[in-house]
XYZ file of C-alpha atoms in Angstrom:
40
model
C 112.052 209.804 115.989
C 109.041 207.282 117.286
C 107.747 207.456 120.634
C 108.727 203.417 120.998
C 112.669 204.912 121.269
C 111.749 207.104 123.745
C 111.211 204.612 126.106
C 113.974 203.437 128.404
C 115.341 200.675 128.859
C 117.408 199.470 131.483
C 120.301 196.473 131.368
C 123.033 195.148 133.989
C 125.508 196.832 134.868
C 127.532 193.761 134.699
C 126.040 194.033 130.525
C 128.117 197.004 130.204
C 131.273 196.543 132.807
C 131.635 193.457 130.098
C 132.119 195.299 127.714
C 134.406 197.874 128.899
C 137.641 196.718 127.910
C 141.555 198.392 129.129
C 143.405 199.210 126.094
C 146.957 201.180 127.128
C 145.793 202.260 130.356
C 142.120 203.934 128.916
C 138.954 202.645 128.814
C 137.272 202.128 125.603
C 134.798 200.412 124.449
C 134.668 198.598 120.498
C 131.862 200.811 117.885
C 130.285 197.118 117.249
C 129.365 197.264 121.453
C 127.822 200.559 121.397
C 125.945 200.629 118.503
C 124.313 197.548 119.946
C 123.643 199.443 123.514
C 122.428 202.902 121.109
C 120.145 199.794 118.298
C 122.126 201.867 115.604
């Protein structure tokens, strides 16, 4: 893993919260949103 990937990037809470959905009473995040968040 490169040194650049170790740097932390802060995102506003609203960005992450907007990607959390309630499905059948559970909080979930869509895999595409998680991949974008973790840059994979």
